[in-house]
XYZ file of C-alpha atoms in Angstrom:
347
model
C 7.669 17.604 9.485
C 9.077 14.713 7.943
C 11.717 12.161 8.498
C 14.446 11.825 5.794
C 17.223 8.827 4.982
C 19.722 8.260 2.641
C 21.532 5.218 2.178
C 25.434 6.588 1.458
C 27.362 4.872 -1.315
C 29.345 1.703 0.831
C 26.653 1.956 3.238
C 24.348 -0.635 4.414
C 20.965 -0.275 3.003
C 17.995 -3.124 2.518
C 17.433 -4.491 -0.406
C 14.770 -6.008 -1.936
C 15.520 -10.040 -2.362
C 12.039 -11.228 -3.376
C 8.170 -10.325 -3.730
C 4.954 -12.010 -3.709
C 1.217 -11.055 -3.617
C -2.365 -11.684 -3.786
C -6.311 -10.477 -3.983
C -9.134 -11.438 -2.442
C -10.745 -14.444 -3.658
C -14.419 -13.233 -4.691
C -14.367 -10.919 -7.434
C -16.910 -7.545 -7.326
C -18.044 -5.925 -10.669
C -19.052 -2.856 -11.213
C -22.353 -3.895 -12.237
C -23.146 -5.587 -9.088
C -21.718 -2.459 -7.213
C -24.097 -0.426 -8.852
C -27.081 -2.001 -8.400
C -27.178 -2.272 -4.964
C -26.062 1.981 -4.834
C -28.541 2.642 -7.768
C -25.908 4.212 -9.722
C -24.725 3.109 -13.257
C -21.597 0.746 -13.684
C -20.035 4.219 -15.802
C -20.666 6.513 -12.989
C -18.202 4.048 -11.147
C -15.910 4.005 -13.694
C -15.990 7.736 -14.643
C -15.710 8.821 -11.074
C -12.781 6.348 -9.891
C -11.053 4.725 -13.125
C -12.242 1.692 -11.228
C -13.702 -1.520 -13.284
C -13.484 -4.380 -10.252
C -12.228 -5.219 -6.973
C -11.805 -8.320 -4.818
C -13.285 -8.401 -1.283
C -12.936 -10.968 1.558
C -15.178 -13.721 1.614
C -17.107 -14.293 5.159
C -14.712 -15.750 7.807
C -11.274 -14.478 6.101
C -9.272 -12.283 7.767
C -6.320 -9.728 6.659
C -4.013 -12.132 8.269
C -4.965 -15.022 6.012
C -4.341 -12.191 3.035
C -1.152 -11.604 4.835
C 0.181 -15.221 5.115
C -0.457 -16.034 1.346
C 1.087 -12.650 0.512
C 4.812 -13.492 2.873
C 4.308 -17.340 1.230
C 4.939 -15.947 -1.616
C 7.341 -12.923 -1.061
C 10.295 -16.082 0.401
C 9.230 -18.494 -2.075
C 10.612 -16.301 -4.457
C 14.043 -15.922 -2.732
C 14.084 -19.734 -1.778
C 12.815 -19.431 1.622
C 15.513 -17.881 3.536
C 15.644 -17.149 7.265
C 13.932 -13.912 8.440
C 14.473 -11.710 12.025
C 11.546 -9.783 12.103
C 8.179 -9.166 10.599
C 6.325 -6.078 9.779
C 2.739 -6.294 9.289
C 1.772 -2.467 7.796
C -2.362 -2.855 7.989
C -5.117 -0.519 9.623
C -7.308 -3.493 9.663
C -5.923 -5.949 12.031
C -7.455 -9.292 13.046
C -8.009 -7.524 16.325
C -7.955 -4.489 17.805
C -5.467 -6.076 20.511
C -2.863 -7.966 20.070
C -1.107 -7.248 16.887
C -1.424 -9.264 14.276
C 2.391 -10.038 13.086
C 3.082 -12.434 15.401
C 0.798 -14.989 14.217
C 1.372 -14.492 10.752
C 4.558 -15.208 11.426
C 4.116 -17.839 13.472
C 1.753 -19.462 10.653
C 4.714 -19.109 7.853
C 6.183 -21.169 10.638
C 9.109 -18.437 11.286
C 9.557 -19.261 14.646
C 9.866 -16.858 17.722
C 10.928 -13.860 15.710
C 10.312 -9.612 16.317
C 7.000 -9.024 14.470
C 4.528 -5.985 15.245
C 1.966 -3.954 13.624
C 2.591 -0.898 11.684
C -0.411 1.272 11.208
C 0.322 4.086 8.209
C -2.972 3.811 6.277
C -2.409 3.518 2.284
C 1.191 4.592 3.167
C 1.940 1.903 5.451
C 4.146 -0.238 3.028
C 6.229 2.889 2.065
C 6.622 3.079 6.149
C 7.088 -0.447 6.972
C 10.507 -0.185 4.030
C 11.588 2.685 6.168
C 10.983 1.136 9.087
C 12.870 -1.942 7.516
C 15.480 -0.457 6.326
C 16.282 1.426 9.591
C 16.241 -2.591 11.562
C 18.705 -3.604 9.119
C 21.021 -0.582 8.735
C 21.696 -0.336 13.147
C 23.407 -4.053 12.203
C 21.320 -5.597 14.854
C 18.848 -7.367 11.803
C 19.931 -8.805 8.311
C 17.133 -9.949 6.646
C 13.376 -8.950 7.214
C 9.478 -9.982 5.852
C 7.126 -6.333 5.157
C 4.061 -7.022 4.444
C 1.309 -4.597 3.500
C -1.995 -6.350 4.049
C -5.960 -4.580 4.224
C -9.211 -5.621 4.070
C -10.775 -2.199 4.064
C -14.196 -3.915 2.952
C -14.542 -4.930 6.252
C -14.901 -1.090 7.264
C -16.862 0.560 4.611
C -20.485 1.342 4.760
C -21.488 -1.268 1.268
C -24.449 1.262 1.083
C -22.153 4.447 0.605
C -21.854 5.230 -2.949
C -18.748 7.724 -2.040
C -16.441 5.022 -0.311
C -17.779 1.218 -1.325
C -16.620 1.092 -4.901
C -13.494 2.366 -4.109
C -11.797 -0.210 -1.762
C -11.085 -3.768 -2.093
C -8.880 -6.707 -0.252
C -4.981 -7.712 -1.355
C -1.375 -8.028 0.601
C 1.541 -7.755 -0.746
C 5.512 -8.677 0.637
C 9.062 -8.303 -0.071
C 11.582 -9.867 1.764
C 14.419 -7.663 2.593
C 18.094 -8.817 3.105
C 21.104 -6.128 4.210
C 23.431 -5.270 1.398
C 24.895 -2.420 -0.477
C 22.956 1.080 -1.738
C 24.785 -0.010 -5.114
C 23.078 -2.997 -6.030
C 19.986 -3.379 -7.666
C 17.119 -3.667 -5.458
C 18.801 -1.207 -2.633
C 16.726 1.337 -0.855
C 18.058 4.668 -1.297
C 16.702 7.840 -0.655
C 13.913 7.706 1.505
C 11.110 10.463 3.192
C 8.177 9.931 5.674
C 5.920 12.306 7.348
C 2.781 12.897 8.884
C 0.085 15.501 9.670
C -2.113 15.079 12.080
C -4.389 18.208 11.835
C -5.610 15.697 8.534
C -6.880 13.447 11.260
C -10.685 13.881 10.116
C -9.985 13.323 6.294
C -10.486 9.704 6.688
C -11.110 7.959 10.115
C -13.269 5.465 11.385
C -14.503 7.043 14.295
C -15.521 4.265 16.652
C -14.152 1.423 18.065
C -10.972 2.855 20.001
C -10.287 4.277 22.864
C -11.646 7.646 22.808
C -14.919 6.860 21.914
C -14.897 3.789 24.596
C -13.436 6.348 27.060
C -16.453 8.415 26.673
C -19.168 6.298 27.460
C -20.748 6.818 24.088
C -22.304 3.574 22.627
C -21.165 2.508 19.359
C -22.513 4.129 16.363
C -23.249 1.687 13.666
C -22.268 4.641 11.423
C -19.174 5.749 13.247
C -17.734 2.374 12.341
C -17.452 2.659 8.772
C -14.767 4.522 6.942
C -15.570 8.078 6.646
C -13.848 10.418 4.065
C -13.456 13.694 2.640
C -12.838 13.247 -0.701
C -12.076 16.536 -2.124
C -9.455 17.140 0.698
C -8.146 13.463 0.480
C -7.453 14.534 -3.331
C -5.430 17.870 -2.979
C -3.459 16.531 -0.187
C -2.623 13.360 -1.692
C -1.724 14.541 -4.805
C 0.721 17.187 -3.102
C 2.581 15.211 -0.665
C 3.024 12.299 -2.859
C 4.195 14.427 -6.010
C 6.422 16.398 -3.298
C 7.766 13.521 -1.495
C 8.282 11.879 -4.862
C 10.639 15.063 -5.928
C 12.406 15.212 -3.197
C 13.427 11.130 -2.509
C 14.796 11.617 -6.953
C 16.559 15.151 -5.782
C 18.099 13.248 -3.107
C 19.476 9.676 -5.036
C 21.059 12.502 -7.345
C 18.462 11.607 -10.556
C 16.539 13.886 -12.941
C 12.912 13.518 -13.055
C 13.759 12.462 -16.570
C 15.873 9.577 -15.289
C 12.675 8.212 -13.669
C 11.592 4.971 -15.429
C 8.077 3.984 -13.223
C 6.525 6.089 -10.544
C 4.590 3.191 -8.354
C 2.273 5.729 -6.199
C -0.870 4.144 -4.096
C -3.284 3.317 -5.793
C -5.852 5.509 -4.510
C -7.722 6.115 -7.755
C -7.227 7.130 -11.434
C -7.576 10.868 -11.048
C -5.224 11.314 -8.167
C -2.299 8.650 -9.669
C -2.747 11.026 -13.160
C -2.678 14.013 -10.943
C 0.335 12.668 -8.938
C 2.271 11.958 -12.303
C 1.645 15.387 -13.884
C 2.543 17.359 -10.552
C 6.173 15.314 -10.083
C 6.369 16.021 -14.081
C 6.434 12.782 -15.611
C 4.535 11.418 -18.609
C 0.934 9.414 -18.031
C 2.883 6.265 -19.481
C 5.604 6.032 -16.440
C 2.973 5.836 -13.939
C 1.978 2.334 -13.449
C -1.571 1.991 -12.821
C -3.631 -1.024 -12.014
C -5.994 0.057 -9.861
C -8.977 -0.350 -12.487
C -8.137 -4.140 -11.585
C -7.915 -4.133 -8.053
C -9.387 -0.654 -6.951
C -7.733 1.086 -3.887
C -6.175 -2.051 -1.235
C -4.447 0.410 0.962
C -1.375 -0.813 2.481
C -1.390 -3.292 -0.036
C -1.559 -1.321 -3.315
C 2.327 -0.474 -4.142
C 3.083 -4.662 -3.819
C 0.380 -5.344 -5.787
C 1.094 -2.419 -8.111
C 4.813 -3.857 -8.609
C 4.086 -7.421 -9.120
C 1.687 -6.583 -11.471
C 4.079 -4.484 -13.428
C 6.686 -7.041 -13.641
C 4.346 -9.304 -14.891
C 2.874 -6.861 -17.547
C 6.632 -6.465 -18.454
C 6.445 -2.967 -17.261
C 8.726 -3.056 -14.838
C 11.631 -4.569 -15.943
C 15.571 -5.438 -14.036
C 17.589 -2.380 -14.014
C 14.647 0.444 -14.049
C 14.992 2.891 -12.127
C 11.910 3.164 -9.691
C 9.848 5.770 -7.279
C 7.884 4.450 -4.691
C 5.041 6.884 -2.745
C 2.316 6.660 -0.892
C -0.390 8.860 0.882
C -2.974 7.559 3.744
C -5.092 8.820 6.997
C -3.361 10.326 9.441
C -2.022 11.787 7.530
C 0.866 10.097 6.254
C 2.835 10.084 3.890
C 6.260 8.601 2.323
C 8.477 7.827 -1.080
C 11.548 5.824 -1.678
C 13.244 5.063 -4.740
C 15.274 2.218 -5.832
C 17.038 0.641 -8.915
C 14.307 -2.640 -10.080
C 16.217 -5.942 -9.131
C 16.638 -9.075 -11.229
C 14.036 -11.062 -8.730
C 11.538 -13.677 -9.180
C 7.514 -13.049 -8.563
C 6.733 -15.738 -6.326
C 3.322 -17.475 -6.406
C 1.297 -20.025 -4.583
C 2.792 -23.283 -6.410
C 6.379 -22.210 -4.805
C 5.303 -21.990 -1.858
């Protein structure tokens, strides 16, 4: 079942007023992937379409990812006011308290709302929803979502299936409330969920249930486990589907589509997710080959690295999707505002 909005012409709808993000600092090669698997930098490559990714160094956290990431996001608006914070990440600081509230509290926003939203590689297509639903009840006009991982904190760097896959980033927008009419104004939107998918990718240790059991930790059971072949066929559906029905819904053509932004899982699943909605190779943005698969961060990354590629340009007309454990799922599109990227100087 999933959960469906649709920001009505004179409406109130958020809109995206500025964007910012980041990597991790220490950059991994393929090469030095492979070595330490015993596989071949091309096997890497073949398999994933990925040629590098950037991992935390020791002693970073996702917050500090986070902080740079929201720096940047309201330097490029001019540092407005915001009244709440949504951190979407499945690899918090801590496993209690959430981490928002002192990443807010470090971008110095004061005593604001801020919480946790944990979606998986979906969770910045959630955390807009969730966004957008703050600012449209009136009580909320302008918001920080973040999508911030450090998934190499939870793979097994011995696992040839899941280590050269993930790697570190955050990405923000700020969001302000305006008008479905603008540029930059969340319209359609769809989330769901399936939880029979639980298994498909899970850490299994570390919460409650296996505490609650008595079991001591596994070493194993706290990396990332997934089942890739499943992971594929259900990605590749529920994006492609979510995708078609978010462009049904804003009353465009598949041919009005200018740039699908899906997660970027991996090369075979964002061609696979392009082909199923029906739209050329070229109007799926891809940089994952660059970054490999950040989860919650990938779509912020995605975009800023489209605008500066000259991809993505003011006035496009953009998809948004995004599958992750859970499952979950979601898609929004949006007309491409005339915004700044912001970066580290500005901030």
């Amino acid at each position: 079942m999933s959960q469906d909005m649709r920001s009505g012409t004179g409406g109130v709808t958020a809109v995206i007023a500025g964007i910012g993000a980041v990597t991790a600092d220490r950059l991994v090669k393929n090469d030095e992937l492979a070595r330490r698997l015993d596989v071949t930098p091309d096997w890497i490559r073949v398999r994933t379409g990925i040629e590098q990714r950037y991992v935390l160094a020791p002693g970073e956290a996702t917050s500090d990812l986070a902080v740079r990431a929201g720096r940047r996001a309201l330097a490029a608006c001019g540092d407005p006011a915001v009244d709440f914070v949504i951190l979407a990440t499945c690899t918090p600081d801590h496993t209690f308290p959430s981490t928002a509230p002192s990443v807010a509290t470090r971008l110095g926003l004061g005593t604001v709302t801020a919480f946790d939203l944990n979606a998986a590689c979906s969770g910045f297509v959630y955390g807009l929803s969730a966004g957008t639903g703050l600012i449209a009840s009136g009580a909320f006009r302008t918001g920080l979502v973040i999508g911030a991982d450090a998934i190499s904190t939870i793979v097994d760097h011995d696992d040839p299936v899941t280590a050269p896959i993930f790697g570190d980033g955050a990405g923000a927008v700020v969001l302000r409330a305006g008008s479905p009419d603008e540029p930059g104004g969340l319209l359609a939107q769809t989330t769901g969920s399936d939880g029979s998918l639980l298994d498909t990718l899970i850490t299994p240790s570390g919460g409650s249930r296996q505490r609650a059991a008595g079991v001591a930790p596994d070493p194993v059971a706290s990396y990332l486990h997934m089942e890739g072949r499943l992971v594929f066929r259900h990605a590749v559906q529920r994006m492609a589907q979510a995708a078609r029905d978010v462009v049904a819904r804003t009353g465009w053509t598949v041919d009005d589509v200018d740039l699908l932004v899906a997660h970027q899982a991996n090369e075979r699943i964002l061609t696979a997710t392009a082909n199923e909605v029906g739209l050329p190779p070229e109007k799926a943005f891809s940089n994952v080959d660059r970054v490999a698969n950040t989860s919650a961060a990938s779509i912020p990354l995605a975009l800023v690295d489209a605008l500066q590629s000259g991809a993505l340009r003011p006035g496009a007309k953009v998809v948004l999707a995004g599958f992750g454990g859970g499952a979950t799922w979601g898609a929004t599109t949006l007309v491409w505002p005339d915004i700044a990227v912001g970066t580290e100087a500005a901030a």
